mmCIF file of C-alpha atoms in Angstrom:
data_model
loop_
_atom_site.group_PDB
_atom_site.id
_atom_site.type_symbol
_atom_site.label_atom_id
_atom_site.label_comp_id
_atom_site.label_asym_id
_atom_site.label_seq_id
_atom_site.Cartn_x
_atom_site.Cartn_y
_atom_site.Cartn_z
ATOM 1 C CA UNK A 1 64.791 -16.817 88.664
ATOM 2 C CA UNK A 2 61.846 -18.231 86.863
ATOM 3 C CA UNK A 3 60.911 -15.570 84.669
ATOM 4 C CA UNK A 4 58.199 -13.404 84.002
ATOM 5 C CA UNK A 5 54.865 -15.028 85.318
ATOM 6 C CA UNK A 6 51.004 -14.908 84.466
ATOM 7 C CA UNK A 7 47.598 -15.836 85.917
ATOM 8 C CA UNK A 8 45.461 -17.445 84.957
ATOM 9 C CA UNK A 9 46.883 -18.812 82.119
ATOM 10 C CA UNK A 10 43.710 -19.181 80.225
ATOM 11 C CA UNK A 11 40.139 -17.532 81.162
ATOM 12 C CA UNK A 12 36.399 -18.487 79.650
ATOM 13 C CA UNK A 13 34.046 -15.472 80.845
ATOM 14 C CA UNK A 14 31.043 -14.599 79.442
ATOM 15 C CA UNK A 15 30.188 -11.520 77.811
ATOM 16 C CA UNK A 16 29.625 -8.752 79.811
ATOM 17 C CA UNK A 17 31.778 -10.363 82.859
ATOM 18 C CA UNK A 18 34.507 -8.846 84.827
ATOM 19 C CA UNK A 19 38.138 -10.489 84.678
ATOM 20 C CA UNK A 20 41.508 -9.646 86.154
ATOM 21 C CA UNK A 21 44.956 -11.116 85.127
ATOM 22 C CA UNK A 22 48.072 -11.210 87.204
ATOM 23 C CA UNK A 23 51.495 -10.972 86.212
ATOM 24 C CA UNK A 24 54.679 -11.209 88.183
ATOM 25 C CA UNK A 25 57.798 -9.699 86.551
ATOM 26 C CA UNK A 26 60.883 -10.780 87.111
ATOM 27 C CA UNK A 27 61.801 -10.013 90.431
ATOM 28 C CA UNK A 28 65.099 -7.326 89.820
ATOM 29 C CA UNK A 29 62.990 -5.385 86.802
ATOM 30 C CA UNK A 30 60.954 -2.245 87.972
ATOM 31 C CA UNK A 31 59.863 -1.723 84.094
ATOM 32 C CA UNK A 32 56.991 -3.959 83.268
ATOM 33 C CA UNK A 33 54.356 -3.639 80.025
ATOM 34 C CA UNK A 34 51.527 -5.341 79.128
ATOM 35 C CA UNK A 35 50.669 -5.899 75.413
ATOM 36 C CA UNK A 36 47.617 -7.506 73.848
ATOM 37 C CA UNK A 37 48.326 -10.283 70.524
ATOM 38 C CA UNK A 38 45.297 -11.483 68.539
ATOM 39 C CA UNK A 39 45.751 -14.320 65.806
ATOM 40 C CA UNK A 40 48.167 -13.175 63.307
ATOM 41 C CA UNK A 41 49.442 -10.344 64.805
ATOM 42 C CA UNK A 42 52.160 -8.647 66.823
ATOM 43 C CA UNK A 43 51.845 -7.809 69.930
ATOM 44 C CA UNK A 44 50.056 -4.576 70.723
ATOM 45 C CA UNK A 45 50.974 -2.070 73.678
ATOM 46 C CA UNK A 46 49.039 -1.335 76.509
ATOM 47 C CA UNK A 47 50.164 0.421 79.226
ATOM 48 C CA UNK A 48 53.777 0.811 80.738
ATOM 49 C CA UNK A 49 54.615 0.822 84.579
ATOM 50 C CA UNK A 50 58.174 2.134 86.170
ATOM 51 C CA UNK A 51 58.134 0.945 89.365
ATOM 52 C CA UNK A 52 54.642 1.515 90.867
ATOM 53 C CA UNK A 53 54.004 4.876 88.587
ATOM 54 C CA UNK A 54 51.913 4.141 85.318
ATOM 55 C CA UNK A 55 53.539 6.315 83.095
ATOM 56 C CA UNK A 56 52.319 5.196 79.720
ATOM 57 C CA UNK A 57 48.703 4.410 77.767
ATOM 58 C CA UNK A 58 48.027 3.216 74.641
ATOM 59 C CA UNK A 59 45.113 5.537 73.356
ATOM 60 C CA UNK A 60 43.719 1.970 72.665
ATOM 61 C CA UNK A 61 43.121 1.281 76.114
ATOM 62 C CA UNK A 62 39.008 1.961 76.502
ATOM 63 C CA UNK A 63 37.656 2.998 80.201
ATOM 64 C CA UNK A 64 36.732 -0.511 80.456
ATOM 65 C CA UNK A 65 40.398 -1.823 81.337
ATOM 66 C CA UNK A 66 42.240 -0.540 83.936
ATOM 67 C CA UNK A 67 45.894 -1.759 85.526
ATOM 68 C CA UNK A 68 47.470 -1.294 88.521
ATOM 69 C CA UNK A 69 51.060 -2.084 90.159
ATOM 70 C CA UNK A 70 50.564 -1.082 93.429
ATOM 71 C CA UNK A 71 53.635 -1.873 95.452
ATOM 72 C CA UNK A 72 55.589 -1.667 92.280
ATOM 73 C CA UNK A 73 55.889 -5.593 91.857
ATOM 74 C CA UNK A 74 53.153 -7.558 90.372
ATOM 75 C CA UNK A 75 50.544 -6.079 88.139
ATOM 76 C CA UNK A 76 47.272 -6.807 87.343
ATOM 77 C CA UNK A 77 45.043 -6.207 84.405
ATOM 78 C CA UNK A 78 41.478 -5.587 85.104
ATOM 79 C CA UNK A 79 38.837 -5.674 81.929
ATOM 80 C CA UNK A 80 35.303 -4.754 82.921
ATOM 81 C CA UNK A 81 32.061 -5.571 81.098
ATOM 82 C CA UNK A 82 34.030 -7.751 78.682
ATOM 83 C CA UNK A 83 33.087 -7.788 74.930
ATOM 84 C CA UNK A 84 33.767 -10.357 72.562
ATOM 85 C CA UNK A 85 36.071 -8.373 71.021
ATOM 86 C CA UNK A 86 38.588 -8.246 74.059
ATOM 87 C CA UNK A 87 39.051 -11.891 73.163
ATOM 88 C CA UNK A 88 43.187 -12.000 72.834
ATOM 89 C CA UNK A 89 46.275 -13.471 74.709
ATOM 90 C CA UNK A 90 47.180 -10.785 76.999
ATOM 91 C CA UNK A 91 51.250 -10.793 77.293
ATOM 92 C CA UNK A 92 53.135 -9.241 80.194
ATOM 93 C CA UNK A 93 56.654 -8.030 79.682
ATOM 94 C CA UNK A 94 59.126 -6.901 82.080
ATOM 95 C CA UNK A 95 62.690 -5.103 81.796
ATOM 96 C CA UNK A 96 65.314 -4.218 84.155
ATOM 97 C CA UNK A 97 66.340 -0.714 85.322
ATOM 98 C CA UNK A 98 67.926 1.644 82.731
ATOM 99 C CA UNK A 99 71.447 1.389 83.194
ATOM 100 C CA UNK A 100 71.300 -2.489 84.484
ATOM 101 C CA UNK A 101 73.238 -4.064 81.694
ATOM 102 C CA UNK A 102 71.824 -4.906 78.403
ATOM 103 C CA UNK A 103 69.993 -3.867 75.638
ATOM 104 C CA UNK A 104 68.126 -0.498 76.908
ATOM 105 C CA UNK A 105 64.304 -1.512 75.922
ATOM 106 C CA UNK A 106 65.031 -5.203 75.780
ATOM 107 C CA UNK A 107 61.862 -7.305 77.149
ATOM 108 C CA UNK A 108 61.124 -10.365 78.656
ATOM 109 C CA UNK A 109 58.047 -12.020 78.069
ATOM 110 C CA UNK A 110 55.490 -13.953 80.286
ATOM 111 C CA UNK A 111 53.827 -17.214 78.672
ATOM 112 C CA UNK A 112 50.554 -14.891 78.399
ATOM 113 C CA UNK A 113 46.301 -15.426 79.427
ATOM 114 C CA UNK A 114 44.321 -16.436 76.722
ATOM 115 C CA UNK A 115 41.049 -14.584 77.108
ATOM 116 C CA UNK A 116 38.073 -16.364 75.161
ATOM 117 C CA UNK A 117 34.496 -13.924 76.115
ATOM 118 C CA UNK A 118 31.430 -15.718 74.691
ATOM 119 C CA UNK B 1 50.048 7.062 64.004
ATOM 120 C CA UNK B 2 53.634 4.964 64.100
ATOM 121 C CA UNK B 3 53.168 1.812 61.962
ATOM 122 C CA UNK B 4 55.420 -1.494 61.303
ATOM 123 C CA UNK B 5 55.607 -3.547 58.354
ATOM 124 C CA UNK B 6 56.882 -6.522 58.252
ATOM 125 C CA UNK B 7 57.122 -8.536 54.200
ATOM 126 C CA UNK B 8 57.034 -11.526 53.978
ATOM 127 C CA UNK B 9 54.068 -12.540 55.695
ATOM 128 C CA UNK B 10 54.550 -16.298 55.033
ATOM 129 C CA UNK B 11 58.033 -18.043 54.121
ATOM 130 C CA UNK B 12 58.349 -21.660 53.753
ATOM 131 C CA UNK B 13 61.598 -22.833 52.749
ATOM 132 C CA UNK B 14 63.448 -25.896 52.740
ATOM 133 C CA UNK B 15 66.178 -26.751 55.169
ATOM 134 C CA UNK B 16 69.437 -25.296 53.947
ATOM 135 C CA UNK B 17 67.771 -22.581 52.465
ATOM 136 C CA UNK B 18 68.434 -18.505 53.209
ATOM 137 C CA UNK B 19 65.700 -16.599 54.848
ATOM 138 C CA UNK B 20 65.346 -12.853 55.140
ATOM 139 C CA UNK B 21 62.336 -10.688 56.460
ATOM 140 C CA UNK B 22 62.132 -7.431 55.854
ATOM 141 C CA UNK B 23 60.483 -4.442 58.465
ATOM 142 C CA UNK B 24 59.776 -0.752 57.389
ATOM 143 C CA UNK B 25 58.685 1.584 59.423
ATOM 144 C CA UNK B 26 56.258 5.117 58.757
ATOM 145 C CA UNK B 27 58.566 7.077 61.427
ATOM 146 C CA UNK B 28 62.422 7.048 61.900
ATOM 147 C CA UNK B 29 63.271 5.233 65.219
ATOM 148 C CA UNK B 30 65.259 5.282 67.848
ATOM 149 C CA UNK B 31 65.776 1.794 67.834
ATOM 150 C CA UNK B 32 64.919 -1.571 66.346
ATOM 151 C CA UNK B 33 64.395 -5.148 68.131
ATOM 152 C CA UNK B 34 63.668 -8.440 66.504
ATOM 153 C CA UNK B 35 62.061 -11.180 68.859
ATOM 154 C CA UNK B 36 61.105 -14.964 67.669
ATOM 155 C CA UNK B 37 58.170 -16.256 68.553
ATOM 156 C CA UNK B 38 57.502 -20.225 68.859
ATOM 157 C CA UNK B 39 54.163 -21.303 68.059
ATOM 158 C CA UNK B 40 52.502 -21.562 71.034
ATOM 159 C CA UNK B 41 55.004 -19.973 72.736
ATOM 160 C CA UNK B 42 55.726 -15.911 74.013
ATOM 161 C CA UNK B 43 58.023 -13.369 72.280
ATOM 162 C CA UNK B 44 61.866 -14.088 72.948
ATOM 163 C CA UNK B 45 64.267 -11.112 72.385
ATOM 164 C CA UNK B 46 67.149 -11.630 69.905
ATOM 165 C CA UNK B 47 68.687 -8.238 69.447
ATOM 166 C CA UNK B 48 68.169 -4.493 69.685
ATOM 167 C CA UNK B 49 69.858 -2.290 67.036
ATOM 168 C CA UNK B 50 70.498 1.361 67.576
ATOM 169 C CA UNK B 51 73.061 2.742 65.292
ATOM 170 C CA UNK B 52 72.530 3.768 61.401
ATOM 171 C CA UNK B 53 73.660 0.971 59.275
ATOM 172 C CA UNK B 54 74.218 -1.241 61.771
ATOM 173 C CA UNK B 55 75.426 -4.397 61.245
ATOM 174 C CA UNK B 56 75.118 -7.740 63.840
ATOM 175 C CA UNK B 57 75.114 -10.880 63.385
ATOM 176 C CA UNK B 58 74.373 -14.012 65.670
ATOM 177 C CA UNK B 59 75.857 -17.436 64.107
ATOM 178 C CA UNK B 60 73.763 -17.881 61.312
ATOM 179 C CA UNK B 61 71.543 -14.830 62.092
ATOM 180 C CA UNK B 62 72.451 -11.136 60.333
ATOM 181 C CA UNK B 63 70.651 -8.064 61.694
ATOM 182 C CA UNK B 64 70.911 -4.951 59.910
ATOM 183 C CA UNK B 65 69.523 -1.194 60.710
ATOM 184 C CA UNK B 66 68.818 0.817 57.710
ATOM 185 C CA UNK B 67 70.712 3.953 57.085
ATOM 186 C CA UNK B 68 67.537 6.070 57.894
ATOM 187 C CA UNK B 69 66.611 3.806 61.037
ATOM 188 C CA UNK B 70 63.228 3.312 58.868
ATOM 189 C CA UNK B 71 64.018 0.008 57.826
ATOM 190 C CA UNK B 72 65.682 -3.516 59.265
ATOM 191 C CA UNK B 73 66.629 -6.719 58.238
ATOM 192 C CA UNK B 74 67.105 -10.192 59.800
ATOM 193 C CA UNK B 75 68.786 -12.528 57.356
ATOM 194 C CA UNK B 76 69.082 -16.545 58.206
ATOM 195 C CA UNK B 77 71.521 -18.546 56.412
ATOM 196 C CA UNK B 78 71.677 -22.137 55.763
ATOM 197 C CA UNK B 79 67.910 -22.247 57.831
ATOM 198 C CA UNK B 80 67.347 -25.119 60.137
ATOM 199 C CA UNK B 81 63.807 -26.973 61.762
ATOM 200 C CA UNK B 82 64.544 -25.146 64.606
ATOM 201 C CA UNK B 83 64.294 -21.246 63.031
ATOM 202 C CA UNK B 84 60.665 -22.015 62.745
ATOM 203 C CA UNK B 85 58.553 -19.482 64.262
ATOM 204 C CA UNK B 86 57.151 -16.167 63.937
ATOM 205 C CA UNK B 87 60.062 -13.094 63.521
ATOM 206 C CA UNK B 88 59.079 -9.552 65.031
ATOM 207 C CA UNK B 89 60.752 -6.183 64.599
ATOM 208 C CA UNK B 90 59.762 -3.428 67.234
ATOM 209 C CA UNK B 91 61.126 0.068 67.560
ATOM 210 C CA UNK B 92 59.734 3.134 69.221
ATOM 211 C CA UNK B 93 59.267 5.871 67.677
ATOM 212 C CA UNK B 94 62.557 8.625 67.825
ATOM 213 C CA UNK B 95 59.794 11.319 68.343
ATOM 214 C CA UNK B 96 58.161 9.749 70.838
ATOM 215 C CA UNK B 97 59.506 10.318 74.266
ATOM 216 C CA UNK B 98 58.044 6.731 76.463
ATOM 217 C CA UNK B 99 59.472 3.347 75.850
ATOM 218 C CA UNK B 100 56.106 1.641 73.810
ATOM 219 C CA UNK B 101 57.445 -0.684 71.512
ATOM 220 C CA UNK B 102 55.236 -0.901 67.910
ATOM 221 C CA UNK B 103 55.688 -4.140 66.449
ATOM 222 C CA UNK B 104 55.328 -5.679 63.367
ATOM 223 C CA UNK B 105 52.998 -8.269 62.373
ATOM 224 C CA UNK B 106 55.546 -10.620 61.907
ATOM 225 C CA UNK B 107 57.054 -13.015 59.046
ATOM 226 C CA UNK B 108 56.231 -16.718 59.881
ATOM 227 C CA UNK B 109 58.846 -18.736 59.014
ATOM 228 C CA UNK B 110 58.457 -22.689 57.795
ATOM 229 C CA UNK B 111 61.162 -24.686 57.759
ATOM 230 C CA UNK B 112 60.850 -28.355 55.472
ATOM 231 C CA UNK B 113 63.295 -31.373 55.949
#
């Protein structure tokens, strides 16, 4: 097991541009987040996915980002017509089932994609 | 909305040295977690909390859940180079069904030889 995964690890796009991340959860959890951290700051929620369902989304979430977990195991984050503002690392968390052992919400972290739009 | 503050911002202490943070929440919770967060690194998880007044500890690391569940702290004793790094509490919100976690902003934590 090699732990919660993300690609690309670091993206350049110009304003305006279209990016999508990837991240690959470890491969037993069903429950996987995705949070956005800016300099100084804790992480801030995005959007929740059990299994393939999205069943949570932060009111912070504009139209312009969408994500999707189709098959229920890797995830991607899509931001359209990027702003500079959407500059952040972009984390991706996953957690086992409910009931799995553990701490009920506990959350493993990927090693993020630092977005830079200029 | 929910909201998580976290005092100190900033701590630099020398090695040997006790460290607490401190994290206060607007809402009562459900439940609190503390991660640690390397520079340059990703969150790690350290503990979750869920009773009132709860009490854990970790070697040299004490975790306590206010009586409320409004408030947490995480207490280091006798603080070595490697505690440095960022300290989050998270908790969702008791009146908020979903599992979003709301975290703090953190206490950054410097540790001197």
């Amino acid at each position: 097991d090699t732990g919660v995964s993300q690609d690309p690890r670091h993206k350049i796009t110009k304003r305006g541009q279209n990016v999508t991340f990837r991240c690959d959860p470890i491969s037993e959890h069903n429950r996987l987040y995705w949070y956005r951290q800016t300099l100084g700051q804790g992480p801030e929620f995005l959007t929740y996915f059990q299994n393939e369902a999205q069943l949570e989304k932060s009111r912070l979430l504009s139209d312009r980002f969408s994500a999707e977990r189709p098959k229920g195991s890797f995830s991607t984050l899509e931001i359209q017509r990027t702003e500079q503002g959407d500059s952040a690392m972009y984390l991706c968390a996953s957690s086992p089932p409910v009931g799995s052992g553990g701490a009920y919400n506990e959350q493993f972290f990927g090693p993020g994609t630092r977005l830079t739009v200029l | 909305g929910q909201q998580v503050m976290q005092i100190p911002q900033y701590q630099h202490v020398q090695e040997g040295e006790d460290f607490t943070t401190y994290c206060n929440s607007s809402t009562t919770l459900s439940n609190i977690q503390w991660y640690k967060q390397r520079p340059g690194g990703h969150p790690v998880f350290l503990i979750q909390l869920v009773k009132s007044g709860e009490v854990k500890k970790q070697k040299r690391l004490t975790f306590q859940f206010g009586e409320a569940k409004k408030n947490s702290s995480l207490h280091i004793t006798a603080t070595q180079t490697t505690d440095v790094g960022t300290y989050f509490c998270a908790g969702n919100d008791i009146n908020q069904a979903g599992t979003a976690l709301i975290f703090g902003k953190g206490t950054t934590l410097s540790v001197s030889s």
